[in-house]
Amino acid sequence: MQKISAALVKFQSQLRPVAKEAENPFFKSSYADLSSILKAVMPVLTANGLAVIQPLKVVEDKVILITKLIHESGETIESEMILPHNAEPQKYGSLITYYKRYQLQALLGINTEED
């Protein structure tokens, strides 16, 4: 894990806080949506030989979101989270996006701009 650790440290030193470009009308606040986060992190990840994927898998009727950080050396770091069940496809899609955003922020140590 030496190579991926060194690349992650370099990534975090180069990444700036992510802009809050989305609005939450319920709480009357702004936040960094998944698109804003990916737009900010992808060039810095790539420059440091890193990539991220977020596949889903099903185990015993549970949907698990995996966030995997991959280094060009083949070393990886990953996090898994069981998602709550929701039978409505539109709401489930929103739920998946919500958890992808938070799991990505946690795995990469991403900060957002202050209000």
C-alpha atoms as a printed R data frame, in Angstrom:
    type eleno elety resid chain resno       x       y       z
1   ATOM     1    CA   MET     A     1   0.000   0.000   0.000
2   ATOM     2    CA   GLN     A     2   3.014   2.294  -0.187
3   ATOM     3    CA   LYS     A     3   2.363   3.594  -3.701
4   ATOM     4    CA   ILE     A     4  -1.354   4.267  -3.292
5   ATOM     5    CA   SER     A     5  -0.751   5.872   0.112
6   ATOM     6    CA   ALA     A     6   1.878   8.234  -1.304
7   ATOM     7    CA   ALA     A     7  -0.379   9.099  -4.258
8   ATOM     8    CA   LEU     A     8  -3.344   9.769  -1.934
9   ATOM     9    CA   VAL     A     9  -1.242  12.087   0.246
10  ATOM    10    CA   LYS     A    10  -0.139  13.979  -2.871
11  ATOM    11    CA   PHE     A    11  -3.734  14.099  -4.160
12  ATOM    12    CA   GLN     A    12  -5.007  15.547  -0.882
13  ATOM    13    CA   SER     A    13  -2.254  18.187  -0.830
14  ATOM    14    CA   GLN     A    14  -3.261  19.356  -4.326
15  ATOM    15    CA   LEU     A    15  -7.050  19.256  -3.996
16  ATOM    16    CA   ARG     A    16  -8.854  22.481  -3.153
17  ATOM    17    CA   PRO     A    17 -12.211  22.611  -1.338
18  ATOM    18    CA   VAL     A    18 -15.064  21.645  -3.666
19  ATOM    19    CA   ALA     A    19 -17.551  24.355  -4.615
20  ATOM    20    CA   LYS     A    20 -21.108  24.043  -3.347
21  ATOM    21    CA   GLU     A    21 -22.958  24.402  -6.658
22  ATOM    22    CA   ALA     A    22 -26.282  22.711  -5.795
23  ATOM    23    CA   GLU     A    23 -29.192  24.066  -3.752
24  ATOM    24    CA   ASN     A    24 -31.262  22.209  -1.172
25  ATOM    25    CA   PRO     A    25 -34.629  24.017  -1.101
26  ATOM    26    CA   PHE     A    26 -35.838  22.075   1.953
27  ATOM    27    CA   PHE     A    27 -32.981  23.278   4.170
28  ATOM    28    CA   LYS     A    28 -32.374  26.494   2.189
29  ATOM    29    CA   SER     A    29 -28.682  25.663   1.893
30  ATOM    30    CA   SER     A    30 -26.114  24.859  -0.757
31  ATOM    31    CA   TYR     A    31 -24.041  21.703  -1.069
32  ATOM    32    CA   ALA     A    32 -21.510  20.032  -3.358
33  ATOM    33    CA   ASP     A    33 -23.404  17.503  -5.456
34  ATOM    34    CA   LEU     A    34 -21.811  14.379  -6.932
35  ATOM    35    CA   SER     A    35 -21.192  16.111 -10.256
36  ATOM    36    CA   SER     A    36 -19.335  19.006  -8.575
37  ATOM    37    CA   ILE     A    37 -17.219  16.608  -6.550
38  ATOM    38    CA   LEU     A    38 -16.292  14.484  -9.568
39  ATOM    39    CA   LYS     A    39 -15.496  17.599 -11.634
40  ATOM    40    CA   ALA     A    40 -13.112  18.776  -8.906
41  ATOM    41    CA   VAL     A    41 -11.400  15.478  -8.083
42  ATOM    42    CA   MET     A    42 -11.042  13.635 -11.392
43  ATOM    43    CA   PRO     A    43  -8.197  15.742 -12.871
44  ATOM    44    CA   VAL     A    44  -6.258  15.626  -9.585
45  ATOM    45    CA   LEU     A    45  -6.801  11.886  -9.213
46  ATOM    46    CA   THR     A    46  -5.640  11.253 -12.775
47  ATOM    47    CA   ALA     A    47  -2.565  13.468 -12.345
48  ATOM    48    CA   ASN     A    48  -1.541  11.279  -9.408
49  ATOM    49    CA   GLY     A    49  -2.093   7.917 -11.100
50  ATOM    50    CA   LEU     A    50  -5.385   7.328  -9.290
51  ATOM    51    CA   ALA     A    51  -8.891   6.388 -10.393
52  ATOM    52    CA   VAL     A    52 -12.120   5.763  -8.530
53  ATOM    53    CA   ILE     A    53 -15.026   3.439  -9.285
54  ATOM    54    CA   GLN     A    54 -18.301   2.969  -7.409
55  ATOM    55    CA   PRO     A    55 -19.996  -0.305  -8.362
56  ATOM    56    CA   LEU     A    56 -22.941  -1.892  -6.607
57  ATOM    57    CA   LYS     A    57 -23.226  -5.541  -5.627
58  ATOM    58    CA   VAL     A    58 -26.025  -7.606  -4.131
59  ATOM    59    CA   VAL     A    59 -25.308 -10.033  -1.295
60  ATOM    60    CA   GLU     A    60 -28.165 -11.908   0.393
61  ATOM    61    CA   ASP     A    61 -30.763  -9.383  -0.862
62  ATOM    62    CA   LYS     A    62 -28.702  -6.456   0.404
63  ATOM    63    CA   VAL     A    63 -27.390  -3.816  -2.015
64  ATOM    64    CA   ILE     A    64 -23.835  -2.781  -1.202
65  ATOM    65    CA   LEU     A    65 -22.146   0.325  -2.580
66  ATOM    66    CA   ILE     A    66 -18.410  -0.095  -3.063
67  ATOM    67    CA   THR     A    67 -16.130   2.894  -3.487
68  ATOM    68    CA   LYS     A    68 -12.738   1.737  -4.719
69  ATOM    69    CA   LEU     A    69  -9.645   3.914  -5.126
70  ATOM    70    CA   ILE     A    70  -7.259   2.362  -7.631
71  ATOM    71    CA   HIS     A    71  -3.603   3.269  -8.150
72  ATOM    72    CA   GLU     A    72  -1.846   2.637 -11.450
73  ATOM    73    CA   SER     A    73   0.397   0.142  -9.598
74  ATOM    74    CA   GLY     A    74  -2.645  -2.045  -8.952
75  ATOM    75    CA   GLU     A    75  -2.906  -1.205  -5.251
76  ATOM    76    CA   THR     A    76  -6.418  -0.405  -4.041
77  ATOM    77    CA   ILE     A    77  -8.292   0.994  -1.059
78  ATOM    78    CA   GLU     A    78 -12.014   0.390  -0.775
79  ATOM    79    CA   SER     A    79 -15.009   1.088   1.381
80  ATOM    80    CA   GLU     A    80 -18.336  -0.760   1.435
81  ATOM    81    CA   MET     A    81 -21.736   0.378   2.676
82  ATOM    82    CA   ILE     A    82 -25.074  -1.433   2.812
83  ATOM    83    CA   LEU     A    83 -27.767   0.789   1.317
84  ATOM    84    CA   PRO     A    84 -31.239   1.109   2.811
85  ATOM    85    CA   HIS     A    85 -33.953  -0.682   0.854
86  ATOM    86    CA   ASN     A    86 -36.303   1.383  -1.307
87  ATOM    87    CA   ALA     A    87 -38.634  -0.216  -3.856
88  ATOM    88    CA   GLU     A    88 -39.284   2.981  -5.847
89  ATOM    89    CA   PRO     A    89 -36.692   3.224  -8.655
90  ATOM    90    CA   GLN     A    90 -36.577   7.048  -8.817
91  ATOM    91    CA   LYS     A    91 -36.075   7.379  -5.068
92  ATOM    92    CA   TYR     A    92 -33.559   4.533  -5.071
93  ATOM    93    CA   GLY     A    93 -31.537   6.253  -7.785
94  ATOM    94    CA   SER     A    94 -31.428   9.417  -5.667
95  ATOM    95    CA   LEU     A    95 -30.424   7.367  -2.638
96  ATOM    96    CA   ILE     A    96 -27.558   5.738  -4.541
97  ATOM    97    CA   THR     A    97 -26.288   9.135  -5.710
98  ATOM    98    CA   TYR     A    98 -26.512  10.512  -2.159
99  ATOM    99    CA   TYR     A    99 -24.475   7.649  -0.705
100 ATOM   100    CA   LYS     A   100 -21.940   7.737  -3.550
101 ATOM   101    CA   ARG     A   101 -21.287  11.392  -2.756
102 ATOM   102    CA   TYR     A   102 -20.776  10.818   0.953
103 ATOM   103    CA   GLN     A   103 -18.712   7.648   0.572
104 ATOM   104    CA   LEU     A   104 -16.465   9.362  -2.003
105 ATOM   105    CA   GLN     A   105 -15.950  12.359   0.285
106 ATOM   106    CA   ALA     A   106 -15.074  10.096   3.218
107 ATOM   107    CA   LEU     A   107 -12.677   7.839   1.288
108 ATOM   108    CA   LEU     A   108 -10.774  10.701  -0.364
109 ATOM   109    CA   GLY     A   109 -10.902  13.214   2.511
110 ATOM   110    CA   ILE     A   110 -12.736  15.820   0.422
111 ATOM   111    CA   ASN     A   111 -13.666  19.167   1.952
112 ATOM   112    CA   THR     A   112 -16.240  21.603   0.600
113 ATOM   113    CA   GLU     A   113 -16.187  25.392   0.585
114 ATOM   114    CA   GLU     A   114 -17.661  27.148   3.597
115 ATOM   115    CA   ASP     A   115 -20.951  28.992   3.190
